[in-house]
Tab-separated table of C-alpha atoms in Angstrom:
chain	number	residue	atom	x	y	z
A	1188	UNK	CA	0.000	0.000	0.000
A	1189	UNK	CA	1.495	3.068	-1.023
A	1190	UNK	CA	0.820	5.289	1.937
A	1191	UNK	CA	2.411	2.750	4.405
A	1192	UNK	CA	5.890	3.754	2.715
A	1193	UNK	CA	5.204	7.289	3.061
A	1194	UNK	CA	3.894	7.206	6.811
A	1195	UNK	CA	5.873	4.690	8.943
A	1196	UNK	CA	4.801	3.751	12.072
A	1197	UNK	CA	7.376	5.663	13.973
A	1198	UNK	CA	6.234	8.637	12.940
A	1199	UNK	CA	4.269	11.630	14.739
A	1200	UNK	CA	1.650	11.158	12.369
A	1201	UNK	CA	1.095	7.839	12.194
A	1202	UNK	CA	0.692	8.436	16.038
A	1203	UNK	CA	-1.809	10.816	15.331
A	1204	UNK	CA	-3.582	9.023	13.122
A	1205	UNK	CA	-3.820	6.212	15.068
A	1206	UNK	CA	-5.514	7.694	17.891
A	1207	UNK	CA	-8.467	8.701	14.964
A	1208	UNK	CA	-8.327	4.884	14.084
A	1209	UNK	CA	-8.862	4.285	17.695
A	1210	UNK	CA	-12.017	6.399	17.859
A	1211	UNK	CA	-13.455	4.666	14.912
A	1212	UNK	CA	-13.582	0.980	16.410
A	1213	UNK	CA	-17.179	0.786	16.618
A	1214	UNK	CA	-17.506	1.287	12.803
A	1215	UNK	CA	-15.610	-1.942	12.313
A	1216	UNK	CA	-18.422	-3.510	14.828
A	1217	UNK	CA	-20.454	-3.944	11.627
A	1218	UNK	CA	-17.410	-5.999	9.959
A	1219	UNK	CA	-17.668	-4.038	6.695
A	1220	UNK	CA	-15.172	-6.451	4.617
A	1221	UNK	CA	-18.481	-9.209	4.861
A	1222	UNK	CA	-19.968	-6.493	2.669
A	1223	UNK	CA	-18.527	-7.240	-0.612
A	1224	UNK	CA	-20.047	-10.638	-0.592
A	1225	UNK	CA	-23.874	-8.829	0.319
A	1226	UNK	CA	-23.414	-6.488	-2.518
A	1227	UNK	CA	-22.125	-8.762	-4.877
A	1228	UNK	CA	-24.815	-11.440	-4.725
A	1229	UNK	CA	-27.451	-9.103	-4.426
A	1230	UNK	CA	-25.933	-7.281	-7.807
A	1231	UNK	CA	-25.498	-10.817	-9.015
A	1232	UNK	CA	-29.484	-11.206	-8.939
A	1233	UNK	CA	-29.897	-8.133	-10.320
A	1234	UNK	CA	-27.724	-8.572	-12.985
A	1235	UNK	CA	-29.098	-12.364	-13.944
A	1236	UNK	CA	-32.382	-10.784	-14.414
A	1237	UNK	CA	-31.350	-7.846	-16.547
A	1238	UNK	CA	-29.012	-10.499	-18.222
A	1239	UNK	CA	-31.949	-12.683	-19.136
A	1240	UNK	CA	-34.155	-9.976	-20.422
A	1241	UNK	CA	-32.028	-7.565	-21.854
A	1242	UNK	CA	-29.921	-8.605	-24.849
A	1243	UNK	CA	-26.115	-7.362	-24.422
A	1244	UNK	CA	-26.694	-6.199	-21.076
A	1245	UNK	CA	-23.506	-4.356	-20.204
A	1246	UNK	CA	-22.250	-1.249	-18.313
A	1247	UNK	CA	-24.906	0.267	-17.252
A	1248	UNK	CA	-24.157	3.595	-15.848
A	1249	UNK	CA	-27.242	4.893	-15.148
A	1250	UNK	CA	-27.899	6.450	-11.504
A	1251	UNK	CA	-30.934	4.929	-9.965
A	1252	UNK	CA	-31.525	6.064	-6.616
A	1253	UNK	CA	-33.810	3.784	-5.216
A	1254	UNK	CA	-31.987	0.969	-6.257
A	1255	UNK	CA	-28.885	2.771	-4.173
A	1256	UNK	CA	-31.305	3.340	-1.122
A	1257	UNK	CA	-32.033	-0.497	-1.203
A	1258	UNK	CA	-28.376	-1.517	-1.227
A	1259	UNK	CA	-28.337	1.082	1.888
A	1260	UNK	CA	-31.019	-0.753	3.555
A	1261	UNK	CA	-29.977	-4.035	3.488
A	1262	UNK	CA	-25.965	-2.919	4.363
A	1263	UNK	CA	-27.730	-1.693	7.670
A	1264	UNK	CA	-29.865	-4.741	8.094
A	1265	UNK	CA	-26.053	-6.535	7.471
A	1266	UNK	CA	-24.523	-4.453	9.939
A	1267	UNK	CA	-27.564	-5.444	12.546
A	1268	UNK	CA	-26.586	-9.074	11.912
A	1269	UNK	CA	-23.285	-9.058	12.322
A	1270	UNK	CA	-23.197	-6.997	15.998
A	1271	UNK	CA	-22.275	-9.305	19.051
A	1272	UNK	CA	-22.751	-8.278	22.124
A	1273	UNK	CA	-25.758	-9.089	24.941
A	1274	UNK	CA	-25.420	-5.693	26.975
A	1275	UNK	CA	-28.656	-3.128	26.137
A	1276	UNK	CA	-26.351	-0.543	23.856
A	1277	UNK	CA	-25.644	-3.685	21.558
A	1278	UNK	CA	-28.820	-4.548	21.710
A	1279	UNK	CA	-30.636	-1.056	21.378
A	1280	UNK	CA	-28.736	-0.534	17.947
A	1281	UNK	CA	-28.900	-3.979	16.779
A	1282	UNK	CA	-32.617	-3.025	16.873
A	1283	UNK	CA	-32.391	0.465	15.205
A	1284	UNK	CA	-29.964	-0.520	12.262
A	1285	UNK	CA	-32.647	-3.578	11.921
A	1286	UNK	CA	-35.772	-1.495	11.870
A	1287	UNK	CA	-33.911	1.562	9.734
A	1288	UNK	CA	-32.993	-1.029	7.295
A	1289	UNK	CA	-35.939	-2.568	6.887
A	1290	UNK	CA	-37.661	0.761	6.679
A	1291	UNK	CA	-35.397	1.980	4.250
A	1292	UNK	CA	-35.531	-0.815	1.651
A	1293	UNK	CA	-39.340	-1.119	1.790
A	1294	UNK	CA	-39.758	2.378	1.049
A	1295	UNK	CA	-37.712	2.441	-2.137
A	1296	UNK	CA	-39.212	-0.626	-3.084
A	1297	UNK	CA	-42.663	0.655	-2.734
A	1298	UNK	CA	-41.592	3.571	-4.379
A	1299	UNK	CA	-40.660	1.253	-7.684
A	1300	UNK	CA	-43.532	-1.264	-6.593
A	1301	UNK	CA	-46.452	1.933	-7.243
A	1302	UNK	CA	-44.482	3.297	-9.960
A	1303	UNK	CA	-44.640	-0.152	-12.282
A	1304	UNK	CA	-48.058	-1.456	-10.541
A	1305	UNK	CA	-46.342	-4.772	-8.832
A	1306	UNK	CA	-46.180	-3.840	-5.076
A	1307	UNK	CA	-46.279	-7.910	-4.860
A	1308	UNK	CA	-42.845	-6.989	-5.374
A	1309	UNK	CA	-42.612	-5.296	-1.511
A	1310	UNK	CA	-43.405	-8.328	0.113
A	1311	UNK	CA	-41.468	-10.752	-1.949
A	1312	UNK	CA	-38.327	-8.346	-1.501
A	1313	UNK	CA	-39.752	-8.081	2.314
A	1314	UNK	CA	-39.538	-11.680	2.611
A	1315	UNK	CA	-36.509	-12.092	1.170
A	1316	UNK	CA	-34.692	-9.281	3.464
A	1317	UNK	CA	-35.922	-10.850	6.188
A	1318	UNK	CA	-34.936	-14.417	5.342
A	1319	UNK	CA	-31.328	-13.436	5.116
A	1320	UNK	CA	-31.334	-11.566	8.187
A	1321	UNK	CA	-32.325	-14.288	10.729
A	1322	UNK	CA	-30.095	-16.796	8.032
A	1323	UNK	CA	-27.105	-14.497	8.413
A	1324	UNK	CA	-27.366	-13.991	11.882
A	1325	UNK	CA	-27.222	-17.449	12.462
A	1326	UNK	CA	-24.468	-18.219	10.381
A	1327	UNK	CA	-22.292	-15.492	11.670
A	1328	UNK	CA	-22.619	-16.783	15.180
A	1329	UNK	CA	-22.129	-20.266	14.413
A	1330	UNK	CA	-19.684	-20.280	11.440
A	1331	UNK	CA	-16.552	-21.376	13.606
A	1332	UNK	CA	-18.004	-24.172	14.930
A	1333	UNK	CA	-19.100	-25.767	11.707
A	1334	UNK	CA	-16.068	-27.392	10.479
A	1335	UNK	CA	-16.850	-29.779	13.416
A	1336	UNK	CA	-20.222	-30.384	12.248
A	1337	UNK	CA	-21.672	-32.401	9.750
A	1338	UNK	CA	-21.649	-31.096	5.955
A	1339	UNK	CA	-25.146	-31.070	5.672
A	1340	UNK	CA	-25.397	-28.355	8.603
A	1341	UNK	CA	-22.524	-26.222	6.784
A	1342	UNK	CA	-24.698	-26.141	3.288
A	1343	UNK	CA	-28.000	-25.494	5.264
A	1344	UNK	CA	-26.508	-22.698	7.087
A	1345	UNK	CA	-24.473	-21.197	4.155
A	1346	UNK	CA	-27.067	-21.665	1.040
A	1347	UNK	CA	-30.036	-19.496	2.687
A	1348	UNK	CA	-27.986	-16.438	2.665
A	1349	UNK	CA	-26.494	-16.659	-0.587
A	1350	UNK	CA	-29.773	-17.527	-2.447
A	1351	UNK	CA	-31.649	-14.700	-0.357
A	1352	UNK	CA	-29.706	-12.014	-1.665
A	1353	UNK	CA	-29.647	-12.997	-4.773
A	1354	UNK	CA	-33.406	-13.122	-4.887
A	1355	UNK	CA	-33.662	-9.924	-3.425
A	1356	UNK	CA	-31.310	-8.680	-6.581
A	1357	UNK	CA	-33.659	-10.394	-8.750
A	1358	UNK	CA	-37.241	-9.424	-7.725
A	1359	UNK	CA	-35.556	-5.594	-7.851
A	1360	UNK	CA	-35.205	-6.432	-11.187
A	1361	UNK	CA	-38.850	-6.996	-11.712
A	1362	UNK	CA	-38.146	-11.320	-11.713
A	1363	UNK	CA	-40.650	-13.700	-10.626
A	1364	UNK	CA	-39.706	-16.373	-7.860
A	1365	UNK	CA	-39.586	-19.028	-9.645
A	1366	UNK	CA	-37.664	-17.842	-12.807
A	1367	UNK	CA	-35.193	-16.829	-9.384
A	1368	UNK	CA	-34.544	-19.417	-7.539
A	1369	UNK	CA	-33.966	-21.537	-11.215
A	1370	UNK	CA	-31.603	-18.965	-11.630
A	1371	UNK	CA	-30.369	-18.952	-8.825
A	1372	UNK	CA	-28.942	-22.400	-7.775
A	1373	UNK	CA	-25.424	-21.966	-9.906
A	1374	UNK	CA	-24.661	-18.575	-8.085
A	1375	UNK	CA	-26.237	-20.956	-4.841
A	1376	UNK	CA	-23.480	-23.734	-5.411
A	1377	UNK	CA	-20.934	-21.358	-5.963
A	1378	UNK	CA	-21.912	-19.278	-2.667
A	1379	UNK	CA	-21.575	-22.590	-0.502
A	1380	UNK	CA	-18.411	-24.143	-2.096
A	1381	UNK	CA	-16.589	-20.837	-1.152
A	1382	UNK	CA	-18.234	-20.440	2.444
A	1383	UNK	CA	-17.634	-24.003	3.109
A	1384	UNK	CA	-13.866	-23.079	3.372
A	1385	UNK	CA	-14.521	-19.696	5.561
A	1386	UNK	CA	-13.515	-21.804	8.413
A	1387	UNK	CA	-10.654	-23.404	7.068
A	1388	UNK	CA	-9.152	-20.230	5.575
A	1389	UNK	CA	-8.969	-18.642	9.209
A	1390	UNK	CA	-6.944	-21.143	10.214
A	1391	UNK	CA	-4.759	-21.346	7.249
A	1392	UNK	CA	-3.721	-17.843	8.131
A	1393	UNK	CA	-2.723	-18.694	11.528
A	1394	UNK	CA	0.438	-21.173	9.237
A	1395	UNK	CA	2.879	-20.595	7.517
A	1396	UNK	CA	2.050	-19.885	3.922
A	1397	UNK	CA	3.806	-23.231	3.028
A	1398	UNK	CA	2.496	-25.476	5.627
A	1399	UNK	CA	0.272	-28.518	4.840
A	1400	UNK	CA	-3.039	-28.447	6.269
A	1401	UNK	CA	-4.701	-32.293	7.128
A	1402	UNK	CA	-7.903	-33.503	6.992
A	1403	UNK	CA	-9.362	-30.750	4.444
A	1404	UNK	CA	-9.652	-33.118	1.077
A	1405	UNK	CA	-13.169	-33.923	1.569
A	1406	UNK	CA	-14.632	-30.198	2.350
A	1407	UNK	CA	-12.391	-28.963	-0.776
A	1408	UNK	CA	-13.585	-32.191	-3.174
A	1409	UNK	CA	-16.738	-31.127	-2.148
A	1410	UNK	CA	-16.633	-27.195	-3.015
A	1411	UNK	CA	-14.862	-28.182	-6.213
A	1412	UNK	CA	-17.856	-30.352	-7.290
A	1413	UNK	CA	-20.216	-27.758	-6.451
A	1414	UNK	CA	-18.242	-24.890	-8.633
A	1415	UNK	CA	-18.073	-28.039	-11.057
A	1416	UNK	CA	-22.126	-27.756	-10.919
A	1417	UNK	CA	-22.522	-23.974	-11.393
A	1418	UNK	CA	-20.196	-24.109	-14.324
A	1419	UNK	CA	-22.342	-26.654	-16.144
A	1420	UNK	CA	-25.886	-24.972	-15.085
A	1421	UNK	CA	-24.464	-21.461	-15.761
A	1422	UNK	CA	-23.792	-22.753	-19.369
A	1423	UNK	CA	-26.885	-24.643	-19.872
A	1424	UNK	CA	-28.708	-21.308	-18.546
A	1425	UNK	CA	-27.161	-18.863	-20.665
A	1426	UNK	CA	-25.365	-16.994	-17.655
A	1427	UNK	CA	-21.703	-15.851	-18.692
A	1428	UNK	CA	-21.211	-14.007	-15.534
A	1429	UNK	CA	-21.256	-17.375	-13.319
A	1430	UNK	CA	-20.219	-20.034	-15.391
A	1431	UNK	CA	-17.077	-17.821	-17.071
A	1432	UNK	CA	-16.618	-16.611	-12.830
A	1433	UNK	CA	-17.262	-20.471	-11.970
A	1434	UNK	CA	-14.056	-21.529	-15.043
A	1435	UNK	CA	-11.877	-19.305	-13.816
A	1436	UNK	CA	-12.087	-20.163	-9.568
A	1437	UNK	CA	-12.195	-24.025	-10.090
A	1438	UNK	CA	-8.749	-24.007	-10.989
A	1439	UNK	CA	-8.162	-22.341	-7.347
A	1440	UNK	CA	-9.981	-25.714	-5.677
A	1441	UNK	CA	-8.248	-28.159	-7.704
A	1442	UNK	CA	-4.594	-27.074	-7.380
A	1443	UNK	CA	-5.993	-26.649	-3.036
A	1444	UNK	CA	-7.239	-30.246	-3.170
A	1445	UNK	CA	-3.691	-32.007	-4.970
A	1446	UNK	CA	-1.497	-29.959	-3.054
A	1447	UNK	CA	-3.000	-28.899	0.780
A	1448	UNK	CA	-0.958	-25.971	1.279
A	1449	UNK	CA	-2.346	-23.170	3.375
A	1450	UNK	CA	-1.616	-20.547	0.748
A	1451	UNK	CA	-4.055	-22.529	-1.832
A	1452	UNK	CA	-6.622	-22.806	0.852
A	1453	UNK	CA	-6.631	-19.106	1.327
A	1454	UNK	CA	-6.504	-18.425	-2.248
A	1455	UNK	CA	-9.876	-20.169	-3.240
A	1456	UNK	CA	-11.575	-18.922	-0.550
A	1457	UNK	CA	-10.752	-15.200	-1.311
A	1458	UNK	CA	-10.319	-15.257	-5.226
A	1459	UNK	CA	-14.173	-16.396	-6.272
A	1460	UNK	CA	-15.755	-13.509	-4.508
A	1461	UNK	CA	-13.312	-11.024	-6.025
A	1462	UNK	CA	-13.657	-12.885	-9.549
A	1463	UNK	CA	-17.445	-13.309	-9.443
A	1464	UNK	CA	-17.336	-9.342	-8.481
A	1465	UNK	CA	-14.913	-8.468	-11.606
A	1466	UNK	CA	-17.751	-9.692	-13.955
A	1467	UNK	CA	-20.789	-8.347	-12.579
A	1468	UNK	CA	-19.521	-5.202	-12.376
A	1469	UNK	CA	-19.191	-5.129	-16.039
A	1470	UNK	CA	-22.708	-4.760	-16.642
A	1471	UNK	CA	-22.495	-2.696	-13.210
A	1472	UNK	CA	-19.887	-0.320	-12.880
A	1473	UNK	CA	-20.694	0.928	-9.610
A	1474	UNK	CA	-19.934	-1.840	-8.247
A	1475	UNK	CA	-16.334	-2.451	-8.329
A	1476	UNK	CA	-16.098	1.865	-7.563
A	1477	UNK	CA	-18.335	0.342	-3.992
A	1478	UNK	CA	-15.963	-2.417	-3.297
A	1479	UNK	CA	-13.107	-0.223	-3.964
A	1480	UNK	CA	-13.883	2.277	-1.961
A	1481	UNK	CA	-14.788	-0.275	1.342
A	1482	UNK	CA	-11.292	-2.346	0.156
A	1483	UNK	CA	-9.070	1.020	0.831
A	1484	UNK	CA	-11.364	1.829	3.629
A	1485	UNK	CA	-10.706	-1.341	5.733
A	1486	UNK	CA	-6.912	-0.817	4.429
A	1487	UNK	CA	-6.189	2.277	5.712
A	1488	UNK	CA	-7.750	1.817	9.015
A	1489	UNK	CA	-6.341	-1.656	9.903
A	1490	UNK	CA	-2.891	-0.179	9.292
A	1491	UNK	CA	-3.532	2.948	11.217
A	1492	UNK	CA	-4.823	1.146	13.930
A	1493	UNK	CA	-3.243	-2.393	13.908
A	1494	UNK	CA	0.119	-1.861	11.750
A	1495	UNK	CA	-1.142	-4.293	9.175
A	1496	UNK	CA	-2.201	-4.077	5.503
A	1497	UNK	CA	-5.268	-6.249	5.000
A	1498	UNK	CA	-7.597	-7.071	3.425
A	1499	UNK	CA	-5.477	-7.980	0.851
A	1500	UNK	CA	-5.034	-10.960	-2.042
A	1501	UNK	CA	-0.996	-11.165	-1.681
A	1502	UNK	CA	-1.142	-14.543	0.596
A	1503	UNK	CA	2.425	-15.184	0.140
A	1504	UNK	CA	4.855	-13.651	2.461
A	1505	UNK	CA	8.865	-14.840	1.072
């Protein structure tokens, strides 16, 4: 990161910025790197219906603020999900970033909904929102102890998420649910085969980048079928973004399965979302300028306040 070799730690200003990193801990209460997988799924469902309707659907740069409001909402609803804490100030804004949220995204969806005559479209989107919510919440809290549970548990807890925001993407779009959750399951497989190795990634950062990891074959088989899967139903569906996303991340599984290194374990866990990103934000441009902006965000701070330069793709350290 450039800035790092222009203001070292042992400097009066890093110093000084470092006390303003201090003061901004609660902000990083809402873990704001989780939200470039929310935004890109949910632009993912947006982007599969526009995709399927549309002929040569690409860069579209046009501003449409209710569609921005929504992405708003359901960041706060993300940020209500991922708070821990059981004192009454956790709890108190756990409640208002919940109940903002939710008031924010119904009201530019009703503001769409009366404009094209579909307000079934509020409560489909409402029922989505809420879906991942109580989904999200429960995988956040329980996503360390599922590498010690069975599989089945891991997909449960990982697929409802995923397939919520993309349906919430899609019935923006104008979809129906059915035409969704068809379109869905590729971007669904692809979700769980990376989430399945959230766990496993964590503690392939605590190694060595070199070190061999055990017992991990079967979870990474598994998540390399399942990208296997969205590959073929992204083709047979007509979706470039996913299956041409879906090509080039399998690689990432297969050379993590031969050789169990804990560099090629972090690799495909943080490549797909990244890759999956790149080509959505082809047909939407504002995307990758979000992401960006949160990327540098998270950057800056975690090396004013903690001396380190993450997040970052570089997992190799020679």
């Amino acid at each position: 990161m450039m800035i790092s070799r222009w203001i070292k730690p042992d400097t009066k200003l890093y110093v000084s910025l470092n006390d303003i990193s201090r003061s901004l801990d609660w902000v990083f209460e809402f873990r704001p790197l989780l939200f470039f997988t929310i935004w890109t799924m949910m632009a993912a469902g947006l982007s599969a219906f526009k995709g399927d309707t549309i002929d040569e659907f690409y860069w579209t740069t046009t501003v449409h603020w209710p569609l921005f409001l929504t992405f708003f909402g359901i960041t706060l609803i993300a940020c209500s999900s991922a708070l821990r804490g059981d004192d009454s100030g956790t709890e108190k804004l756990t409640l208002i970033l919940l109940i903002a949220g939710f008031v924010i995204v119904l009201s530019s969806v009703a503001m769409e909904a009366v404009e094209a005559g579909k307000m079934s479209r509020i409560f489909a989107v409402g029922a989505w929102v809420s879906i991942f919510y109580v989904s999200w919440r429960l995988y956040l809290k329980h996503w360390k102890k599922l590498k010690n549970e069975k599989m089945i548990m891991s997909i449960s807890l990982s697929a409802l998420p995923g397939v919520s925001l993309f349906m919430i993407g899609w019935h923006l779009g104008g979809g129906k649910i059915l035409g969704g959750m068809l379109a869905s399951a590729p971007y669904a497989c692809g979700f769980i085969a990376v989430t399945l190795l959230w766990p496993l990634s964590v503690q392939a950062e605590k190694l060595h980048h070199r070190d061999f990891m055990n017992g991990i074959t079967r979870v990474i088989g598994f998540g390399g079928i399942l990208m296997t899967i969205s590959i073929f139903l992204g083709y047979r569906m007509g979706d470039p973004v996913i299956s041409t996303a879906a090509i080039i991340t399998i690689p990432f599984f297969a050379v993590a399965l031969v050789v169990t290194r804990a560099e090629h374990i972090i690799r495909a866990f943080r490549y797909p979302i990244m890759i999956l990103a790149f080509f959505v934000s082809v047909r939407y441009p504002w995307l990758c300028l979000a992401m960006f902006l949160n990327f540098n965000a998270i950057r800056l701070y975690n090396y004013f306040r903690h001396g380190v330069i993450r997040p970052t793709l570089k997992v190799s350290y020679d």
